[in-house]
CSV table of C-alpha atoms in Angstrom, one decimal:
chain,number,residue,atom,x,y,z
A,214,UNK,CA,-23.9,12.6,-17.7
A,215,UNK,CA,-25.8,9.1,-18.4
A,216,UNK,CA,-23.2,7.5,-16.3
A,217,UNK,CA,-23.6,10.0,-13.2
A,218,UNK,CA,-27.6,9.4,-13.8
A,219,UNK,CA,-27.1,5.5,-13.5
A,220,UNK,CA,-24.9,5.9,-10.6
A,221,UNK,CA,-27.4,8.4,-8.7
A,222,UNK,CA,-30.3,5.7,-9.4
A,223,UNK,CA,-28.0,3.3,-8.0
A,224,UNK,CA,-27.1,5.2,-5.0
A,225,UNK,CA,-30.6,5.3,-4.0
A,226,UNK,CA,-31.5,1.7,-4.2
A,227,UNK,CA,-30.3,-0.1,-1.3
A,228,UNK,CA,-32.3,-2.9,-1.8
A,229,UNK,CA,-29.5,-4.5,-4.0
A,230,UNK,CA,-27.4,-4.9,-0.8
A,231,UNK,CA,-28.4,-7.4,1.6
A,232,UNK,CA,-27.2,-7.6,5.3
A,233,UNK,CA,-25.5,-10.6,6.4
A,234,UNK,CA,-25.9,-12.2,9.9
A,235,UNK,CA,-22.2,-11.6,10.8
A,236,UNK,CA,-22.8,-7.9,10.1
A,237,UNK,CA,-21.5,-7.7,6.6
A,238,UNK,CA,-23.1,-6.9,3.3
A,239,UNK,CA,-22.7,-8.5,0.2
A,240,UNK,CA,-24.1,-7.8,-3.4
A,241,UNK,CA,-27.4,-9.7,-4.0
A,242,UNK,CA,-26.3,-10.6,-7.7
A,243,UNK,CA,-23.3,-12.5,-6.1
A,244,UNK,CA,-23.4,-16.0,-4.7
A,245,UNK,CA,-24.2,-15.9,-0.8
A,246,UNK,CA,-20.6,-17.6,-0.1
A,247,UNK,CA,-18.7,-14.6,-1.6
A,248,UNK,CA,-17.0,-12.8,0.9
A,249,UNK,CA,-18.3,-9.4,1.9
A,250,UNK,CA,-16.6,-5.8,1.0
A,251,UNK,CA,-17.0,-4.9,4.4
A,252,UNK,CA,-13.6,-5.5,6.3
A,253,UNK,CA,-14.9,-3.8,9.8
A,254,UNK,CA,-17.6,-2.0,11.1
A,255,UNK,CA,-17.4,-0.2,14.5
A,256,UNK,CA,-18.9,2.7,16.5
A,257,UNK,CA,-16.6,4.9,18.6
A,258,UNK,CA,-17.7,7.0,21.4
A,259,UNK,CA,-15.5,9.1,23.7
A,260,UNK,CA,-12.3,7.7,21.9
A,261,UNK,CA,-13.5,3.9,22.8
A,262,UNK,CA,-15.0,1.1,20.6
A,263,UNK,CA,-18.4,-0.1,21.6
A,264,UNK,CA,-18.6,-3.7,22.2
A,265,UNK,CA,-21.5,-5.7,20.8
A,266,UNK,CA,-22.5,-9.2,21.4
A,267,UNK,CA,-22.5,-9.8,17.5
A,268,UNK,CA,-20.8,-7.8,14.9
A,269,UNK,CA,-22.6,-4.5,13.6
A,270,UNK,CA,-24.1,-4.1,10.3
A,271,UNK,CA,-23.8,-0.4,8.7
A,272,UNK,CA,-27.5,0.2,9.3
A,273,UNK,CA,-27.2,-0.9,12.8
A,274,UNK,CA,-23.9,1.0,13.5
A,275,UNK,CA,-25.7,4.3,12.3
A,276,UNK,CA,-29.0,4.0,14.3
A,277,UNK,CA,-26.5,3.4,17.2
A,278,UNK,CA,-24.5,6.6,16.5
A,279,UNK,CA,-27.5,8.9,16.0
A,280,UNK,CA,-29.1,7.7,19.0
A,281,UNK,CA,-26.3,7.7,21.5
A,282,UNK,CA,-23.7,10.1,19.4
A,283,UNK,CA,-20.2,9.2,18.5
A,284,UNK,CA,-18.8,8.1,15.1
A,285,UNK,CA,-19.1,5.2,13.0
A,286,UNK,CA,-15.9,3.9,11.1
A,287,UNK,CA,-16.5,1.5,8.0
A,288,UNK,CA,-13.9,-0.1,6.1
A,289,UNK,CA,-14.2,-1.7,2.9
A,290,UNK,CA,-12.1,-3.5,0.5
A,291,UNK,CA,-12.6,-3.4,-3.2
A,292,UNK,CA,-16.7,-2.8,-3.2
A,293,UNK,CA,-18.9,-3.1,-6.1
A,294,UNK,CA,-21.2,-0.8,-7.0
A,295,UNK,CA,-24.0,-2.9,-5.3
A,296,UNK,CA,-22.2,-3.4,-2.3
A,297,UNK,CA,-21.5,0.1,-1.9
A,298,UNK,CA,-24.7,1.8,-3.0
A,299,UNK,CA,-26.6,0.8,0.6
A,300,UNK,CA,-23.8,2.4,2.6
A,301,UNK,CA,-23.7,5.5,0.1
A,302,UNK,CA,-27.5,6.2,0.2
A,303,UNK,CA,-27.1,5.7,4.3
A,304,UNK,CA,-24.7,8.6,4.9
A,305,UNK,CA,-25.7,10.8,1.7
A,306,UNK,CA,-22.4,10.3,-0.1
A,307,UNK,CA,-22.1,12.4,-3.3
A,308,UNK,CA,-22.6,10.4,-6.6
A,309,UNK,CA,-19.3,11.4,-8.0
A,310,UNK,CA,-17.4,10.4,-5.1
A,311,UNK,CA,-19.0,7.1,-5.2
A,312,UNK,CA,-18.1,6.5,-8.8
A,313,UNK,CA,-14.3,7.3,-7.8
A,314,UNK,CA,-14.2,5.2,-4.7
A,315,UNK,CA,-16.0,2.0,-6.6
A,316,UNK,CA,-13.8,2.8,-10.2
A,317,UNK,CA,-10.5,3.3,-8.1
A,318,UNK,CA,-7.5,4.3,-10.3
A,319,UNK,CA,-7.9,7.7,-9.1
A,320,UNK,CA,-5.3,10.6,-8.8
A,321,UNK,CA,-4.6,11.6,-4.9
A,322,UNK,CA,-7.0,14.4,-4.1
A,323,UNK,CA,-9.3,16.2,-1.8
A,324,UNK,CA,-12.9,17.1,-2.7
A,325,UNK,CA,-15.2,18.9,-0.5
A,326,UNK,CA,-18.8,18.2,-0.5
A,327,UNK,CA,-21.8,19.5,1.3
A,328,UNK,CA,-21.5,17.3,4.6
A,329,UNK,CA,-18.5,15.3,4.0
A,330,UNK,CA,-14.7,15.4,2.7
A,331,UNK,CA,-13.4,12.8,0.2
A,332,UNK,CA,-9.7,12.2,0.1
A,333,UNK,CA,-7.9,9.6,-2.0
A,334,UNK,CA,-4.4,8.3,-1.1
A,335,UNK,CA,-2.1,6.2,-3.1
A,336,UNK,CA,-0.3,3.7,-1.0
A,337,UNK,CA,2.9,2.5,-2.1
A,338,UNK,CA,4.7,-1.0,-1.4
A,339,UNK,CA,8.3,-1.7,-2.0
A,340,UNK,CA,8.8,-5.2,-3.3
A,341,UNK,CA,11.6,-7.2,-2.1
A,342,UNK,CA,14.0,-8.5,-4.8
A,343,UNK,CA,17.3,-10.4,-4.6
A,344,UNK,CA,18.8,-8.5,-7.7
A,345,UNK,CA,17.6,-5.8,-9.6
A,346,UNK,CA,17.3,-6.6,-13.4
A,347,UNK,CA,15.6,-4.9,-16.2
A,348,UNK,CA,12.1,-6.7,-15.4
A,349,UNK,CA,12.0,-6.0,-11.6
A,350,UNK,CA,9.1,-4.6,-10.0
A,351,UNK,CA,10.4,-2.1,-7.4
A,352,UNK,CA,7.2,-0.5,-6.1
A,353,UNK,CA,3.6,-1.6,-6.0
A,354,UNK,CA,0.6,0.7,-5.6
A,355,UNK,CA,-2.8,0.4,-4.1
A,356,UNK,CA,-5.3,3.1,-3.2
A,357,UNK,CA,-7.2,4.1,0.0
A,358,UNK,CA,-10.4,6.5,-0.3
A,359,UNK,CA,-11.5,8.3,2.7
A,360,UNK,CA,-15.2,9.7,3.1
A,361,UNK,CA,-15.0,12.0,6.4
A,362,UNK,CA,-18.3,13.4,7.9
A,363,UNK,CA,-19.4,14.5,11.3
A,364,UNK,CA,-20.5,11.3,12.5
A,365,UNK,CA,-18.9,8.8,10.3
A,366,UNK,CA,-15.7,7.9,8.5
A,367,UNK,CA,-15.6,5.4,5.5
A,368,UNK,CA,-12.4,3.9,3.8
A,369,UNK,CA,-12.5,2.2,0.5
A,370,UNK,CA,-9.1,0.3,-0.1
A,371,UNK,CA,-8.1,-1.1,-3.5
A,372,UNK,CA,-5.2,-3.5,-4.0
A,373,UNK,CA,-3.6,-6.0,-1.9
A,374,UNK,CA,-1.5,-3.6,0.1
A,375,UNK,CA,-2.0,-0.9,2.7
A,376,UNK,CA,-4.2,-2.8,5.3
A,377,UNK,CA,-5.4,-0.4,7.9
A,378,UNK,CA,-6.3,-3.3,10.6
A,379,UNK,CA,-3.2,-2.5,12.3
A,380,UNK,CA,-3.5,1.0,12.4
A,381,UNK,CA,-7.2,0.6,13.7
A,382,UNK,CA,-5.9,-1.2,16.7
A,383,UNK,CA,-3.1,1.3,17.3
A,384,UNK,CA,-5.7,4.0,17.4
A,385,UNK,CA,-7.9,2.3,19.8
A,386,UNK,CA,-5.3,2.1,22.0
A,387,UNK,CA,-5.1,5.7,22.1
A,388,UNK,CA,-8.4,7.0,23.3
A,389,UNK,CA,-7.6,10.6,24.0
A,390,UNK,CA,-6.5,11.1,20.0
A,391,UNK,CA,-9.6,9.0,18.8
A,392,UNK,CA,-12.1,11.0,20.9
A,393,UNK,CA,-11.2,14.0,18.4
A,394,UNK,CA,-13.7,12.0,15.7
A,395,UNK,CA,-13.1,11.1,12.3
A,396,UNK,CA,-10.7,13.9,11.6
A,397,UNK,CA,-8.4,12.0,13.8
A,398,UNK,CA,-8.9,8.8,11.8
A,399,UNK,CA,-8.0,10.9,8.4
A,400,UNK,CA,-5.1,12.4,10.1
A,401,UNK,CA,-3.9,8.8,11.1
A,402,UNK,CA,-4.4,7.3,7.8
A,403,UNK,CA,-2.5,10.3,6.0
A,404,UNK,CA,0.6,10.0,8.5
A,405,UNK,CA,0.4,6.1,7.8
A,406,UNK,CA,0.3,6.4,3.9
A,407,UNK,CA,3.1,9.4,4.2
A,408,UNK,CA,5.2,6.8,6.6
A,409,UNK,CA,5.2,4.2,4.2
A,410,UNK,CA,6.5,6.7,1.4
A,411,UNK,CA,9.6,7.5,3.6
A,412,UNK,CA,10.1,3.7,4.0
A,413,UNK,CA,10.1,3.4,0.2
A,414,UNK,CA,11.9,6.2,-0.7
A,415,UNK,CA,14.8,4.9,1.5
A,416,UNK,CA,14.7,1.3,0.1
A,417,UNK,CA,14.5,2.9,-3.5
A,418,UNK,CA,17.6,4.9,-2.3
A,419,UNK,CA,19.7,1.6,-1.9
A,420,UNK,CA,18.7,0.5,-5.2
A,421,UNK,CA,19.7,3.6,-7.0
A,422,UNK,CA,23.2,3.6,-5.0
A,423,UNK,CA,23.7,-0.2,-6.1
A,424,UNK,CA,23.1,0.8,-9.8
A,425,UNK,CA,25.3,4.0,-9.6
A,426,UNK,CA,28.2,2.1,-8.0
A,427,UNK,CA,27.8,-0.7,-10.8
A,428,UNK,CA,27.8,1.8,-13.7
A,429,UNK,CA,30.9,3.7,-12.5
A,430,UNK,CA,32.9,0.8,-11.1
A,431,UNK,CA,36.3,0.6,-13.1
A,432,UNK,CA,37.3,-2.5,-14.8
A,433,UNK,CA,33.7,-4.1,-14.1
A,434,UNK,CA,33.6,-7.4,-16.1
A,435,UNK,CA,31.0,-10.0,-16.8
A,436,UNK,CA,28.0,-7.6,-17.5
A,437,UNK,CA,26.4,-7.6,-20.9
A,438,UNK,CA,26.8,-4.2,-22.5
A,439,UNK,CA,23.3,-2.7,-22.4
A,440,UNK,CA,22.1,-4.5,-19.2
A,441,UNK,CA,22.7,-1.5,-17.0
A,442,UNK,CA,20.7,0.9,-19.5
A,443,UNK,CA,17.6,-1.7,-19.2
A,444,UNK,CA,17.9,-1.6,-15.2
A,445,UNK,CA,18.0,1.7,-15.2
A,446,UNK,CA,15.3,2.4,-17.3
A,447,UNK,CA,13.1,-0.1,-15.1
A,448,UNK,CA,14.0,1.7,-11.9
A,449,UNK,CA,13.1,4.9,-13.4
A,450,UNK,CA,9.8,3.8,-14.5
A,451,UNK,CA,8.9,2.6,-10.9
A,452,UNK,CA,10.2,5.9,-9.5
A,453,UNK,CA,7.8,7.8,-11.9
A,454,UNK,CA,5.0,5.7,-10.4
A,455,UNK,CA,6.2,6.5,-6.9
A,456,UNK,CA,6.2,10.3,-8.2
A,457,UNK,CA,2.6,10.1,-9.1
A,458,UNK,CA,1.6,8.8,-5.9
A,459,UNK,CA,3.5,11.7,-4.0
A,460,UNK,CA,3.5,14.9,-5.7
A,461,UNK,CA,-0.6,15.4,-6.3
A,462,UNK,CA,-1.1,14.6,-2.6
A,463,UNK,CA,1.3,17.6,-1.5
A,464,UNK,CA,-1.7,20.3,-2.2
A,465,UNK,CA,-4.4,18.2,-0.2
A,466,UNK,CA,-2.2,18.0,2.7
A,467,UNK,CA,-1.4,21.8,2.5
A,468,UNK,CA,-5.1,22.4,2.3
A,469,UNK,CA,-5.7,20.3,5.4
A,470,UNK,CA,-3.1,22.0,7.4
A,471,UNK,CA,-3.5,25.3,6.5
A,472,UNK,CA,-7.4,25.8,5.8
A,473,UNK,CA,-9.9,25.8,8.6
A,474,UNK,CA,-12.6,23.2,7.5
A,475,UNK,CA,-15.8,22.4,9.3
A,476,UNK,CA,-15.1,18.6,9.2
A,477,UNK,CA,-11.4,19.0,10.7
A,478,UNK,CA,-10.8,19.4,14.3
A,479,UNK,CA,-8.6,22.7,15.2
A,480,UNK,CA,-6.2,20.6,17.3
A,481,UNK,CA,-6.0,17.8,14.7
A,482,UNK,CA,-5.2,20.4,11.9
A,483,UNK,CA,-1.9,21.2,13.8
A,484,UNK,CA,-0.8,17.5,13.2
A,485,UNK,CA,-1.5,17.6,9.4
A,486,UNK,CA,1.2,20.1,9.0
A,487,UNK,CA,3.8,17.6,10.1
A,488,UNK,CA,2.4,15.2,7.6
A,489,UNK,CA,2.8,18.0,5.0
A,490,UNK,CA,6.3,18.6,5.8
A,491,UNK,CA,7.4,14.6,5.8
A,492,UNK,CA,5.3,14.6,2.5
A,493,UNK,CA,7.2,17.7,1.1
A,494,UNK,CA,10.5,16.0,1.9
A,495,UNK,CA,9.5,12.6,0.3
A,496,UNK,CA,8.6,14.6,-2.9
A,497,UNK,CA,12.3,16.5,-3.0
A,498,UNK,CA,13.6,12.8,-2.6
A,499,UNK,CA,11.5,11.4,-5.5
A,500,UNK,CA,12.4,14.4,-7.7
A,501,UNK,CA,16.1,14.0,-6.8
A,502,UNK,CA,15.8,10.3,-7.8
A,503,UNK,CA,14.4,11.1,-11.3
A,504,UNK,CA,17.1,13.5,-11.9
A,505,UNK,CA,20.0,11.4,-10.8
A,506,UNK,CA,18.4,8.5,-12.8
A,507,UNK,CA,18.6,10.6,-15.9
A,508,UNK,CA,22.2,11.5,-15.1
A,509,UNK,CA,23.2,7.9,-14.4
A,510,UNK,CA,21.3,6.8,-17.6
A,511,UNK,CA,23.0,9.5,-19.5
A,512,UNK,CA,26.6,8.4,-18.1
A,513,UNK,CA,25.9,4.8,-19.0
A,514,UNK,CA,25.1,5.4,-22.7
A,515,UNK,CA,28.4,7.6,-22.7
A,516,UNK,CA,30.3,4.9,-21.4
A,517,UNK,CA,28.8,2.6,-24.1
A,518,UNK,CA,29.6,5.2,-26.9
A,519,UNK,CA,33.0,5.4,-25.5
A,520,UNK,CA,33.3,1.6,-25.5
A,521,UNK,CA,32.3,1.4,-29.1
A,522,UNK,CA,34.7,4.2,-30.2
A,523,UNK,CA,37.5,2.3,-28.2
A,524,UNK,CA,36.3,-1.1,-30.2
A,525,UNK,CA,36.4,0.7,-33.8
A,526,UNK,CA,40.0,2.3,-33.1
A,527,UNK,CA,41.2,-1.3,-32.2
A,528,UNK,CA,39.7,-2.5,-35.5
A,529,UNK,CA,41.0,0.2,-37.6
A,530,UNK,CA,44.7,-0.2,-35.8
A,531,UNK,CA,44.5,-4.1,-36.7
A,532,UNK,CA,43.4,-3.3,-40.2
A,533,UNK,CA,46.2,-0.9,-40.7
A,534,UNK,CA,49.0,-3.2,-39.4
A,535,UNK,CA,47.5,-6.1,-41.7
A,536,UNK,CA,47.2,-4.1,-44.7
A,537,UNK,CA,51.2,-4.0,-44.9
A,538,UNK,CA,51.7,-7.6,-45.5
A,539,UNK,CA,48.6,-7.9,-47.7
A,540,UNK,CA,50.2,-5.1,-50.0
A,541,UNK,CA,53.6,-6.9,-50.2
A,542,UNK,CA,52.1,-10.3,-50.8
A,543,UNK,CA,49.8,-8.8,-53.4
A,544,UNK,CA,52.8,-7.0,-55.2
A,545,UNK,CA,54.8,-10.4,-55.4
A,546,UNK,CA,51.7,-12.3,-56.3
A,547,UNK,CA,51.7,-10.8,-59.6
A,548,UNK,CA,52.7,-13.0,-62.4
A,549,UNK,CA,55.6,-10.9,-64.0
A,550,UNK,CA,58.9,-12.2,-65.4
A,551,UNK,CA,60.6,-9.0,-64.6
A,552,UNK,CA,60.4,-8.1,-60.8
A,553,UNK,CA,63.1,-6.3,-58.5
A,554,UNK,CA,64.7,-8.9,-56.5
A,555,UNK,CA,62.4,-12.0,-58.0
A,556,UNK,CA,65.2,-14.3,-58.4
A,557,UNK,CA,67.5,-13.1,-55.8
A,558,UNK,CA,68.7,-15.8,-53.1
A,559,UNK,CA,67.7,-13.5,-50.2
A,560,UNK,CA,64.7,-11.9,-51.5
A,561,UNK,CA,62.4,-13.7,-49.6
A,562,UNK,CA,63.8,-13.4,-46.0
A,563,UNK,CA,64.6,-9.9,-46.6
A,564,UNK,CA,61.1,-9.0,-47.8
A,565,UNK,CA,59.6,-10.5,-44.8
A,566,UNK,CA,61.9,-9.2,-42.4
A,567,UNK,CA,61.0,-5.5,-44.0
A,568,UNK,CA,57.3,-6.3,-43.8
A,569,UNK,CA,57.6,-7.6,-39.8
A,570,UNK,CA,59.5,-4.4,-39.2
A,571,UNK,CA,56.9,-2.2,-40.9
A,572,UNK,CA,53.9,-4.0,-38.9
A,573,UNK,CA,56.0,-3.9,-35.4
A,574,UNK,CA,56.7,0.0,-36.2
A,575,UNK,CA,53.0,0.8,-36.9
A,576,UNK,CA,51.8,-1.6,-33.7
A,577,UNK,CA,54.4,0.6,-31.6
A,578,UNK,CA,53.2,3.8,-32.9
A,579,UNK,CA,49.3,2.9,-32.3
A,580,UNK,CA,49.9,1.4,-29.0
A,581,UNK,CA,52.1,4.8,-27.9
A,582,UNK,CA,49.0,6.6,-28.9
A,583,UNK,CA,46.6,5.0,-27.3
A,584,UNK,CA,44.6,3.2,-30.0
A,585,UNK,CA,45.7,-0.4,-29.0
């Protein structure tokens, strides 16, 4: 509870945030040369961006919206508590949502507060690699938090991937859609994130196909025993990270597509159904990846076990063959004066011949039975 009280105190102290001349904000406790967390701040009216001579500060954008209508879209990247506190107090954002947006590492979710919606998306980026090994990073995750209100939309992004700049430009090229307000932006971001999931799922499928082919390739040589298990396990860990981004988001998308909400335009709500459908398909793929990797890992371990059994059979077979001359040599190595054929002229070649014949007979029998 003390953490919540401290956060509420921070939210109502906008004095800790300074406004820059170029329209950005920065933490007053930071060096003035430090980059601002505000990536872009713009006002949209009738689906079109309001152009101004200088970059708008969040405070100026709010005044412009409240005076002439429209909505403001503010984009931030990894803001500190101090940088976000002024914006949070300006829009009356709930302290718990503010805490989640600043701290990051949140589970995908949808939360409804009095006059706003708080949505968390996990972005997934496929990491290109020349060859998959036990240390390869396959997917990289980030986060996008969205605050949706009647006249504002705020995005807080964490991680190096998932830039929304191209998405903003694409929306600005479609004034009819952007005229629907902040809910249109929320849908566009949800669609953008899920489309990223689809692309990553296709790339991960290729990696799994490659591993599966190599594991079941007959007569494969040059691969150290156990290396496949390490690659499969690493790929399984990356798929698990992918699954943590996809599965929790399904319920929020269903709510946005099925349950009427004051802040979601009815026309936009229909489009959320398409996003939810695509997300459900990706979830099925990810679950399938997990199960398939389990099967591949079990098959690989079974192959390793079979290979070990074959090695043991070969070792046992050669030990059985070597036991014959060892026994004969052991008998005739004893220092007795009276032994069968001890002083016979042809005793040595006969005994050696018998030993070779017995060894060849054992070798043929074991090979015919598949032990050699």
